Amino acid sequence: MTVLCFEIQAKPDLLVGVNFKGEVVEGQEEVEASAWTIHLGIHKARPDALCVFHLHPPYVTALGILKDLPFDMYHQNSCYFYNEFAYDKDFSGLSLDTDEGERIAKHIGNKRVLFMCNHGVAVVGKTVAETFNDTYYIERACMYQTLAMSTSRELQRLPEHVIKITKDQYDSVRSYYGKAFFESVKRILSKKE
């Protein structure tokens, strides 16, 4: 029997810096074409997005597969993204050319999160810490919603005024929480090496 295993690690020595021409300017690894075209398109369209994460986590991806685009304000973590998410319902295969990256960038617009339906998610931010924090919490919000949906019972949407208050509260501490959370994760990971 043959067992195939792989591991994805994001370590500083494995990261690759790429310019807008697709040329490696930092690091030794090869550039993965679909990752480069997605990031390039978003970076060109959003100069404020200094950090772009593109992933396929289970819960946000699962909600992006559903036809009726159900992500909504059912949990306090959802409120973090009130009016900050968009959908790309036009999956057309792997993102192997720059036109696809530009198309994806149009869908994210000025939002922080793009549900890439039938694909994954893109999350943008000003710093790695903020973007990491947003990525973690969009996945958690989708997890809570997916678990609640699995009961087949009606979900209770938060009242609009509570959503807005909670969003404002999160925004006031977003940078601080993002940095504190990211630093704590780095400390945990450094102990495991």
CSV table of N, CA and C in Angstrom, one decimal, residues 1-5:
chain,number,residue,atom,x,y,z
A,1,MET,N,0.8,-1.2,0.0
A,1,MET,CA,0.0,0.0,0.0
A,1,MET,C,0.9,1.2,0.0
A,2,THR,N,0.5,2.2,-0.8
A,2,THR,CA,1.2,3.5,-0.9
A,2,THR,C,0.4,4.5,-0.2
A,3,VAL,N,1.0,5.3,0.7
A,3,VAL,CA,0.4,6.4,1.4
A,3,VAL,C,1.0,7.7,1.0
A,4,LEU,N,0.2,8.6,0.6
A,4,LEU,CA,0.8,9.9,0.2
A,4,LEU,C,0.5,10.9,1.3
A,5,CYS,N,1.4,11.6,1.7
A,5,CYS,CA,1.2,12.6,2.8
A,5,CYS,C,1.9,13.9,2.3
